mmCIF file with all atom_site columns, C-alpha atoms in Angstrom:
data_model
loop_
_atom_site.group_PDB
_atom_site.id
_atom_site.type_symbol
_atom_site.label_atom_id
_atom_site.label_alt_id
_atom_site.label_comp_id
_atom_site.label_asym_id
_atom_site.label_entity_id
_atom_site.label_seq_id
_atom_site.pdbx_PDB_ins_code
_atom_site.Cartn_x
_atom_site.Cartn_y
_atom_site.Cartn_z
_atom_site.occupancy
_atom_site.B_iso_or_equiv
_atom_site.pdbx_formal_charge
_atom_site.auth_seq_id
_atom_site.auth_comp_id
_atom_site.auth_asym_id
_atom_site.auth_atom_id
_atom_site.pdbx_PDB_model_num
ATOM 1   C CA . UNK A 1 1   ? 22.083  -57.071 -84.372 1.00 0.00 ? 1   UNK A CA 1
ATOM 2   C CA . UNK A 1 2   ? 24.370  -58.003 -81.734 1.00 0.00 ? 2   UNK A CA 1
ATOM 3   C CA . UNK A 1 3   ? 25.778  -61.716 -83.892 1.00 0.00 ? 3   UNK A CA 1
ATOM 4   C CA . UNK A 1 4   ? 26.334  -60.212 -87.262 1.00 0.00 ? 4   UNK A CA 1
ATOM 5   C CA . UNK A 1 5   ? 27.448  -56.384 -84.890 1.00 0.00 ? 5   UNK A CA 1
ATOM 6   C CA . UNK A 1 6   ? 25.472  -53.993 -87.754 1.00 0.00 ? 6   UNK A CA 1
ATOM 7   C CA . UNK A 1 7   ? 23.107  -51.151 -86.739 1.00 0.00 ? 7   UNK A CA 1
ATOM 8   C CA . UNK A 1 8   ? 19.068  -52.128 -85.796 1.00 0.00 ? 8   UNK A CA 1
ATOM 9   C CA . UNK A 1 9   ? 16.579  -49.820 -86.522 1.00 0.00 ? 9   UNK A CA 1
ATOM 10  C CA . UNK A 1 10  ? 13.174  -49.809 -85.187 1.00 0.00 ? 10  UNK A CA 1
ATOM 11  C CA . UNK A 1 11  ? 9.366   -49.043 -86.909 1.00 0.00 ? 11  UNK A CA 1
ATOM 12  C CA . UNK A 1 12  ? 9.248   -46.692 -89.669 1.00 0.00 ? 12  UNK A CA 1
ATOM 13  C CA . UNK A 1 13  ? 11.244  -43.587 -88.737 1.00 0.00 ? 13  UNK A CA 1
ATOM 14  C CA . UNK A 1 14  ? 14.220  -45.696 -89.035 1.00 0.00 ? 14  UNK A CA 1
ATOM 15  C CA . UNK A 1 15  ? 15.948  -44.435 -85.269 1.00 0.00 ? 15  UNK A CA 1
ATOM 16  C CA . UNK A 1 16  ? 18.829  -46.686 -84.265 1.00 0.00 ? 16  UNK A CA 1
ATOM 17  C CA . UNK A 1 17  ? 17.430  -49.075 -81.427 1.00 0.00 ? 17  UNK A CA 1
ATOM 18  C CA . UNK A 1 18  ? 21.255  -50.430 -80.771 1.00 0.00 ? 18  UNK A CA 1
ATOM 19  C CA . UNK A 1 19  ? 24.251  -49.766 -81.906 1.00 0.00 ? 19  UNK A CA 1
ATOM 20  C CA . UNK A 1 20  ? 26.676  -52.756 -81.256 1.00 0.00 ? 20  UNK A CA 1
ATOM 21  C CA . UNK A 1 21  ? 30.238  -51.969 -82.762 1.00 0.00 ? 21  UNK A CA 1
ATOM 22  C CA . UNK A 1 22  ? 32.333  -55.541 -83.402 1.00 0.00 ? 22  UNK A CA 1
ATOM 23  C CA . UNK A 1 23  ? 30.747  -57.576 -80.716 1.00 0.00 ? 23  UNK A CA 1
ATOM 24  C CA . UNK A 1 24  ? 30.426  -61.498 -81.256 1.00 0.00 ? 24  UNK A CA 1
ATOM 25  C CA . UNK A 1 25  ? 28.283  -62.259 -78.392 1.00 0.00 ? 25  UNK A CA 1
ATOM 26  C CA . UNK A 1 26  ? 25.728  -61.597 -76.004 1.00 0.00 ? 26  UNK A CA 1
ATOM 27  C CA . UNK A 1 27  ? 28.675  -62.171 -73.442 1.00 0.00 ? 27  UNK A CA 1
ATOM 28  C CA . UNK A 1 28  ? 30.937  -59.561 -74.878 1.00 0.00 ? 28  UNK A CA 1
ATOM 29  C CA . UNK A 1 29  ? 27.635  -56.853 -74.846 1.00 0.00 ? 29  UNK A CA 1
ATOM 30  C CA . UNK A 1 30  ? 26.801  -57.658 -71.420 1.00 0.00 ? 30  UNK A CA 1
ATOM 31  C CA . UNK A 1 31  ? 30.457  -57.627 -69.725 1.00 0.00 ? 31  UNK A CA 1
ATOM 32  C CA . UNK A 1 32  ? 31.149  -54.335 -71.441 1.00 0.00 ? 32  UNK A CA 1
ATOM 33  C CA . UNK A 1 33  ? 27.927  -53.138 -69.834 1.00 0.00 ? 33  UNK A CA 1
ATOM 34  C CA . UNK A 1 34  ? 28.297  -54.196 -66.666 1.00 0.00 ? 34  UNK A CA 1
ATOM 35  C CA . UNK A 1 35  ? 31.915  -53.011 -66.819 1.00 0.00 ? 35  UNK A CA 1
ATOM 36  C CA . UNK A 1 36  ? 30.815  -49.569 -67.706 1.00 0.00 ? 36  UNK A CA 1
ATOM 37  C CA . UNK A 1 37  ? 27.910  -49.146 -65.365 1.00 0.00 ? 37  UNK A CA 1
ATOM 38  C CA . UNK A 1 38  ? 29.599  -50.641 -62.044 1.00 0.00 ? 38  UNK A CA 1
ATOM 39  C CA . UNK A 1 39  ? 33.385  -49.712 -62.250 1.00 0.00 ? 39  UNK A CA 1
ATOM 40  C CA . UNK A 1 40  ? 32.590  -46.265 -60.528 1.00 0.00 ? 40  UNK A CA 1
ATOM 41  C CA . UNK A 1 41  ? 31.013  -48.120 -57.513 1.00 0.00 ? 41  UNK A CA 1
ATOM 42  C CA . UNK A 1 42  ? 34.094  -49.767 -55.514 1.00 0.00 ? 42  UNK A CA 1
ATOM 43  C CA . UNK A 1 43  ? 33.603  -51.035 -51.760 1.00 0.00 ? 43  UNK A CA 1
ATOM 44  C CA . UNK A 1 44  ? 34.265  -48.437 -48.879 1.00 0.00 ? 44  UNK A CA 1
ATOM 45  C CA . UNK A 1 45  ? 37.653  -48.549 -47.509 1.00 0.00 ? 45  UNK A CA 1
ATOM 46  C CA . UNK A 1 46  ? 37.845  -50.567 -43.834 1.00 0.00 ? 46  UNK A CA 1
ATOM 47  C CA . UNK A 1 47  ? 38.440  -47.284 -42.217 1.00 0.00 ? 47  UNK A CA 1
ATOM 48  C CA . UNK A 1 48  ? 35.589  -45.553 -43.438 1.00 0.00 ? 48  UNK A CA 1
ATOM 49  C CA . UNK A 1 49  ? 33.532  -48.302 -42.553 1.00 0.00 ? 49  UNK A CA 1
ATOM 50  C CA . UNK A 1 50  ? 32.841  -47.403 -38.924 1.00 0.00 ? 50  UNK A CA 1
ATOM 51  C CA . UNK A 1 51  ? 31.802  -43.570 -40.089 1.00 0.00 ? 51  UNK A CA 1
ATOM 52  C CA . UNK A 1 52  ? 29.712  -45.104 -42.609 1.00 0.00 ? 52  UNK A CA 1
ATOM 53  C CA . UNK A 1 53  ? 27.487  -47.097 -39.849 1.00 0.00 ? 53  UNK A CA 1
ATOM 54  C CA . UNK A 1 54  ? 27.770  -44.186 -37.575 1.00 0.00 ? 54  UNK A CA 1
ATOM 55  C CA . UNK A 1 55  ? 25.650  -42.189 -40.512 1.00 0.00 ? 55  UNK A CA 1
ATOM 56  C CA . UNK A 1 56  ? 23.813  -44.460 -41.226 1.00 0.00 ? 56  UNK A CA 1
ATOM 57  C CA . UNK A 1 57  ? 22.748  -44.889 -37.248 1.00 0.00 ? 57  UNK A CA 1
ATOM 58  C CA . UNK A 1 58  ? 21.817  -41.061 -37.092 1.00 0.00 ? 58  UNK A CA 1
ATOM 59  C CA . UNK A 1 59  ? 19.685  -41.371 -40.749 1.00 0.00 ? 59  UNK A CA 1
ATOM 60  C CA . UNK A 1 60  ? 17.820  -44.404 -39.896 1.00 0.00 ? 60  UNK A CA 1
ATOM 61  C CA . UNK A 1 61  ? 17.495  -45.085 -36.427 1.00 0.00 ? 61  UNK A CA 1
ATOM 62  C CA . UNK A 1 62  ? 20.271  -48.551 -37.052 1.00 0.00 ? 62  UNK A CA 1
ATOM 63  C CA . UNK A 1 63  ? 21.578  -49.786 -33.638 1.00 0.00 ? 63  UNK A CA 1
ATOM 64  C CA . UNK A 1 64  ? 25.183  -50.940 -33.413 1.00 0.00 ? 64  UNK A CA 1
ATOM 65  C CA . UNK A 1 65  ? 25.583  -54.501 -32.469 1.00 0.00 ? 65  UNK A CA 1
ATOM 66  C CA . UNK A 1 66  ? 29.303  -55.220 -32.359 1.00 0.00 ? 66  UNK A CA 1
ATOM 67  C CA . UNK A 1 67  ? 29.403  -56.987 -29.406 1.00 0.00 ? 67  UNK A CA 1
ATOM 68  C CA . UNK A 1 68  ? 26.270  -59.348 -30.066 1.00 0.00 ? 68  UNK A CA 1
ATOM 69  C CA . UNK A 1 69  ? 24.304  -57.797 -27.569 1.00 0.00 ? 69  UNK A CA 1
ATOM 70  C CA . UNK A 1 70  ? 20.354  -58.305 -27.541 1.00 0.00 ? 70  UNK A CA 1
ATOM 71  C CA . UNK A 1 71  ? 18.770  -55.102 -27.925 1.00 0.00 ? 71  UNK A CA 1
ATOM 72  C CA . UNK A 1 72  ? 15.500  -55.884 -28.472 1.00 0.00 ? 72  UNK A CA 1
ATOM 73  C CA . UNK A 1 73  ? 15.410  -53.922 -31.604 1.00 0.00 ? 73  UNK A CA 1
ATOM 74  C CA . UNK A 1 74  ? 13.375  -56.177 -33.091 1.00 0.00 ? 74  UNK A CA 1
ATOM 75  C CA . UNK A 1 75  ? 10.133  -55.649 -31.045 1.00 0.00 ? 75  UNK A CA 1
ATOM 76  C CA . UNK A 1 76  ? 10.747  -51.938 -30.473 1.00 0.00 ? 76  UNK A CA 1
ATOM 77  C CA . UNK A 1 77  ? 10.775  -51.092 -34.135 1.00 0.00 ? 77  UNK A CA 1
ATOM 78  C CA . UNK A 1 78  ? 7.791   -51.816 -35.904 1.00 0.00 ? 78  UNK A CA 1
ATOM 79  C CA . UNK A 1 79  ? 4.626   -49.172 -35.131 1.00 0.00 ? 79  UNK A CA 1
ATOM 80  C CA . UNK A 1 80  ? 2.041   -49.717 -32.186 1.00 0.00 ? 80  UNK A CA 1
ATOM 81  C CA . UNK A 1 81  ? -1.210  -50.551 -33.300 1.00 0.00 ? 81  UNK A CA 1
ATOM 82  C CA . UNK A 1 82  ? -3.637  -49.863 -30.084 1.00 0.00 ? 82  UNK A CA 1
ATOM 83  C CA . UNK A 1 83  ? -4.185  -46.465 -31.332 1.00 0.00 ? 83  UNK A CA 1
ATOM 84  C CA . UNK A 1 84  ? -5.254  -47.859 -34.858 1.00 0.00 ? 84  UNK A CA 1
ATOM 85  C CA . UNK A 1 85  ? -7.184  -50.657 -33.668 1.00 0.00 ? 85  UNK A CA 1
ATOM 86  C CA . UNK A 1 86  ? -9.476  -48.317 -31.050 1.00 0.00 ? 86  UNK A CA 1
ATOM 87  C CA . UNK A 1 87  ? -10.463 -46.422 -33.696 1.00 0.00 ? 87  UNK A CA 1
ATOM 88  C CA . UNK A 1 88  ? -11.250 -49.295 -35.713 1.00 0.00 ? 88  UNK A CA 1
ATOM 89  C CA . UNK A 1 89  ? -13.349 -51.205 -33.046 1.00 0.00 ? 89  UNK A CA 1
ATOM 90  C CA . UNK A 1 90  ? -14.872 -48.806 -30.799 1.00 0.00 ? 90  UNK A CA 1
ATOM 91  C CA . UNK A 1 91  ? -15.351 -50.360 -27.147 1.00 0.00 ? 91  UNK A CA 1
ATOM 92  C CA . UNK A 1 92  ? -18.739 -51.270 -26.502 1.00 0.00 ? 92  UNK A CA 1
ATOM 93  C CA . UNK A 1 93  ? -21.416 -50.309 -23.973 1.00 0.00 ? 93  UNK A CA 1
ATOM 94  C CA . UNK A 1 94  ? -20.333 -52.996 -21.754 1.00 0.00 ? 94  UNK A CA 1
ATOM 95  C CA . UNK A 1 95  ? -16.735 -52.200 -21.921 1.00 0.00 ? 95  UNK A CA 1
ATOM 96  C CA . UNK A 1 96  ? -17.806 -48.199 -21.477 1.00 0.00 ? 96  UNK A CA 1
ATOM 97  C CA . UNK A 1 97  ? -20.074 -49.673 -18.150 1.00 0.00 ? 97  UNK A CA 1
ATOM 98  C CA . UNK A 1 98  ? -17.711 -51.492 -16.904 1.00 0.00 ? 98  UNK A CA 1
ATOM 99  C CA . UNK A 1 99  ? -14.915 -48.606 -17.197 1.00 0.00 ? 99  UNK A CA 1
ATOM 100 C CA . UNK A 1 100 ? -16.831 -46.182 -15.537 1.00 0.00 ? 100 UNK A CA 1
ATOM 101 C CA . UNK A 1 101 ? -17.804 -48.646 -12.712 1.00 0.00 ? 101 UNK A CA 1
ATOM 102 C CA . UNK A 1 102 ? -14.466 -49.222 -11.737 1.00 0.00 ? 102 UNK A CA 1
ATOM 103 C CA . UNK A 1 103 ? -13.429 -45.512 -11.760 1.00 0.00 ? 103 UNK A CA 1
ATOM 104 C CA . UNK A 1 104 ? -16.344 -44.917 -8.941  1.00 0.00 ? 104 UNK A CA 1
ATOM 105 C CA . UNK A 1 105 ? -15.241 -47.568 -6.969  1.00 0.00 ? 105 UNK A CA 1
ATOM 106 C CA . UNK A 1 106 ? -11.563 -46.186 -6.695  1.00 0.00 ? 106 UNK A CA 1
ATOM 107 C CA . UNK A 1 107 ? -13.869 -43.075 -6.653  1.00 0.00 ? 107 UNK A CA 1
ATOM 108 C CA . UNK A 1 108 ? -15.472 -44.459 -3.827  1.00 0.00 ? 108 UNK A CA 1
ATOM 109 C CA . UNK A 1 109 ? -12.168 -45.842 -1.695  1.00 0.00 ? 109 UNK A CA 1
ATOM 110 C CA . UNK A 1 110 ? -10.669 -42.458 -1.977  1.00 0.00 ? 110 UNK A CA 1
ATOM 111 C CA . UNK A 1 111 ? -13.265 -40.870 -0.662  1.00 0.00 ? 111 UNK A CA 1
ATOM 112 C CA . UNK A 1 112 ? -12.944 -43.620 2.535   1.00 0.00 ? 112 UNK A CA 1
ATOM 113 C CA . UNK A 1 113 ? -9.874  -43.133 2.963   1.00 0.00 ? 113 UNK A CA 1
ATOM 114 C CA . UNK A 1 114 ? -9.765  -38.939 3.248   1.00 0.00 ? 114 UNK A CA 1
ATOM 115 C CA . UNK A 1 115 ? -12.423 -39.347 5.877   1.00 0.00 ? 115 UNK A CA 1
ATOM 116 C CA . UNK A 1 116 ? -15.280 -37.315 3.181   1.00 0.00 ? 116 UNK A CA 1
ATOM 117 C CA . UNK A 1 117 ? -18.518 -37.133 4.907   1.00 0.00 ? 117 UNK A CA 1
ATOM 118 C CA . UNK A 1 118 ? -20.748 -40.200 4.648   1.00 0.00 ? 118 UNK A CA 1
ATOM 119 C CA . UNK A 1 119 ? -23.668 -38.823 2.605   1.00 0.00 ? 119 UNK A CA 1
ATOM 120 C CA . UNK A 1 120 ? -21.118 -38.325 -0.470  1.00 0.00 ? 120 UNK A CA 1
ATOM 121 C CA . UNK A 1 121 ? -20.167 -41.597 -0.401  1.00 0.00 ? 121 UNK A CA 1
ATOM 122 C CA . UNK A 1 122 ? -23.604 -43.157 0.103   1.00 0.00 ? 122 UNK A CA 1
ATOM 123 C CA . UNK A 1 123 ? -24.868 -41.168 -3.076  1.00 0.00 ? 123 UNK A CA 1
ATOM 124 C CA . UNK A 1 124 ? -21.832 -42.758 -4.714  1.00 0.00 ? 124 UNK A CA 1
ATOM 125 C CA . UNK A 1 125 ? -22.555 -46.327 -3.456  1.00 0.00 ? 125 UNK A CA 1
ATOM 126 C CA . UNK A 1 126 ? -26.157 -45.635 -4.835  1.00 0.00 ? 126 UNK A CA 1
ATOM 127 C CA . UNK A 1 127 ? -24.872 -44.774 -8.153  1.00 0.00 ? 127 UNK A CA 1
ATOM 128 C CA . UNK A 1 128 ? -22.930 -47.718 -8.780  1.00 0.00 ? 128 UNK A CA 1
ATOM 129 C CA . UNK A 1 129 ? -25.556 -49.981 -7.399  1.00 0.00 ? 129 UNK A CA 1
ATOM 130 C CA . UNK A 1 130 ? -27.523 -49.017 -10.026 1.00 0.00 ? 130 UNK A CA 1
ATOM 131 C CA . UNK A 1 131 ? -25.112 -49.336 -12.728 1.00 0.00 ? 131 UNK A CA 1
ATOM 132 C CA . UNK A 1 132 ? -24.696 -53.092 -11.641 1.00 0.00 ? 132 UNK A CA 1
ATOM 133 C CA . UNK A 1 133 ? -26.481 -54.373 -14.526 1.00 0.00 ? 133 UNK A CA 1
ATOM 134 C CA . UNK A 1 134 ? -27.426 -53.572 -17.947 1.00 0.00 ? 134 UNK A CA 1
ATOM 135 C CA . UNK A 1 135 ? -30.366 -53.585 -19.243 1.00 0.00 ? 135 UNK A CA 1
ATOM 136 C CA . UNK A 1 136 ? -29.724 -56.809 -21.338 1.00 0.00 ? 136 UNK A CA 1
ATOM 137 C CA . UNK A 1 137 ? -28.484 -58.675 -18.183 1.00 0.00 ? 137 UNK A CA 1
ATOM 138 C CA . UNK A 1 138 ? -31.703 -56.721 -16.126 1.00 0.00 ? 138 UNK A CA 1
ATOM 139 C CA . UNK A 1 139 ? -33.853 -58.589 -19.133 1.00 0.00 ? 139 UNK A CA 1
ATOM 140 C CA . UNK A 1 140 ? -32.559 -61.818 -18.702 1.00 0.00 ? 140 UNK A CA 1
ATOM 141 C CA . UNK A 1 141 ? -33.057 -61.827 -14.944 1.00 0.00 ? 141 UNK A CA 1
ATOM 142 C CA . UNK A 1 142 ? -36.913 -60.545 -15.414 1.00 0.00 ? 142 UNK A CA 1
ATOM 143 C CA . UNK A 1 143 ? -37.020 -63.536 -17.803 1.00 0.00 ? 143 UNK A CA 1
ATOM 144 C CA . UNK A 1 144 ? -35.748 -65.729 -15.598 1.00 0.00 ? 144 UNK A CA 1
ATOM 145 C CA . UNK A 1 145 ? -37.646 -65.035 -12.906 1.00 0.00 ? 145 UNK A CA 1
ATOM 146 C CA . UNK A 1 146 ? -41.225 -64.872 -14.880 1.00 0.00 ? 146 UNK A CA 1
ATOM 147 C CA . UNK A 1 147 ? -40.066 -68.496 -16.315 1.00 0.00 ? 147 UNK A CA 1
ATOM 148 C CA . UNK A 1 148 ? -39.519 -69.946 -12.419 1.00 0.00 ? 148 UNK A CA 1
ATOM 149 C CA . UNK A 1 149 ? -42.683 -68.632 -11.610 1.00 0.00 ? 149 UNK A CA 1
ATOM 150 C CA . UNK A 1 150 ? -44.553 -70.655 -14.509 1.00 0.00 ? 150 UNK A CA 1
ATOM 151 C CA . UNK A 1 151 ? -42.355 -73.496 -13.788 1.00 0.00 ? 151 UNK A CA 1
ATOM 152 C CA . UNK A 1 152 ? -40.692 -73.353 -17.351 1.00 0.00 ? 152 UNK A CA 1
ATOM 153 C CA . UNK A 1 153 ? -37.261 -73.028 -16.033 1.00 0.00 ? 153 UNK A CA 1
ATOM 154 C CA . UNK A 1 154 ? -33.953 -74.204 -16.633 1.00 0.00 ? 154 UNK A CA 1
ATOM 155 C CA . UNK A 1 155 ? -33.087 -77.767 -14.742 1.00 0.00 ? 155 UNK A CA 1
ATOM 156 C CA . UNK A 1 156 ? -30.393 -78.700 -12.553 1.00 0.00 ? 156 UNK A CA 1
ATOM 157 C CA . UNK A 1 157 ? -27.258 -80.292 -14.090 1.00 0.00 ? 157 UNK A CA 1
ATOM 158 C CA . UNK A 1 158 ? -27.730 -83.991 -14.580 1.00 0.00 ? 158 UNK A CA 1
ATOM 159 C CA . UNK A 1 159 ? -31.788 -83.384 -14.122 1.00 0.00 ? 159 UNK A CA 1
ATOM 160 C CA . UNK A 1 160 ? -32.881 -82.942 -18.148 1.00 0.00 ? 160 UNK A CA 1
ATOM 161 C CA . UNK A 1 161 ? -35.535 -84.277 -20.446 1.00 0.00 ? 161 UNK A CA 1
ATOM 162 C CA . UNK A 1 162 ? -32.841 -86.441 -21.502 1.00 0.00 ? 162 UNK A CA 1
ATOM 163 C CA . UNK A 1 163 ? -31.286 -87.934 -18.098 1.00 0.00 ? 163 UNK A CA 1
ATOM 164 C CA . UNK A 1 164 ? -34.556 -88.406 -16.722 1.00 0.00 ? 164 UNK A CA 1
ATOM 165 C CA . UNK A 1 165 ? -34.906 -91.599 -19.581 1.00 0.00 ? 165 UNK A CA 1
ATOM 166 C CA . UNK A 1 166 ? -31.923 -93.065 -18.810 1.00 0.00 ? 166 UNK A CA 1
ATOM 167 C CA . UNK A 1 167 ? -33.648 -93.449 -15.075 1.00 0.00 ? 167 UNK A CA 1
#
């Protein structure tokens, strides 16, 4: 016990849990702990210092800043996540569309500008003409077309069920 400073023992094989030898206090125990366990560890000298951050630089990557420059650190540190968030959302059809539409008309201006012969790049304009729409945006223009021609359509801005009773 660490008041009265005799021996503690634990359970039922009797092993010493703490042996306090004349300590009064809780105080006493923990300053001659803390004594013990941190008088080994004493602060670098100032002329090691500099080696010190120099190692530590090569170790971890650290960045000097003596002179209170902005390095940007900061930003430059932490990992990039457009690799991890590709593979996590895969681009769509559209996106995929619209990718390859734009390589065939760079496709396309190259072939302009070498001088290629014509029927290359009308087969290329053909291509691309077709990939104008997908077939969702091809189904909503077929709608919209069969709906005109019944007279179901869409009104004009300012032309509705609704503004027409206000008239």
């Amino acid at each position: 016990n660490m008041l009265t400073g005799r021996l503690v023992t634990s359970g039922s094989r009797s092993r010493p849990f703490m042996a306090v030898q004349q300590c009064r206090s809780f105080a006493e125990v923990k300053s001659k702990l803390l004594k013990k366990r941190w008088a080994a560890a004493t602060p670098p000298s100032n002329s090691r210092k500099p080696e010190i951050a120099a190692a530590q630089a090569d170790i971890f990557g650290n960045v000097d800043s003596y002179a209170n420059i902005c390095t940007g650190r900061k930003y430059l540190r932490p990992a990039k996540l457009g690799d991890a968030l590709v593979k996590w959302y895969p681009p769509s059809e559209a996106h995929l569309r619209r990718e390859q539409k734009r390589m065939m008309k760079h496709e396309i201006k190259t072939l302009k500008d070498k001088n290629a012969p014509e029927e290359e790049i009308e087969d290329l304009r053909s291509l691309y003409e077709m990939m104008a729409l997908t077939p969702a945006q091809e189904y909503k223009l077929i709608k919209a077309a069969r709906l005109a021609r019944r007279g179901k359509f869409a009104p004009k801005k300012g032309m509705g069920k609704r503004a027409m009773k206000k008239k």
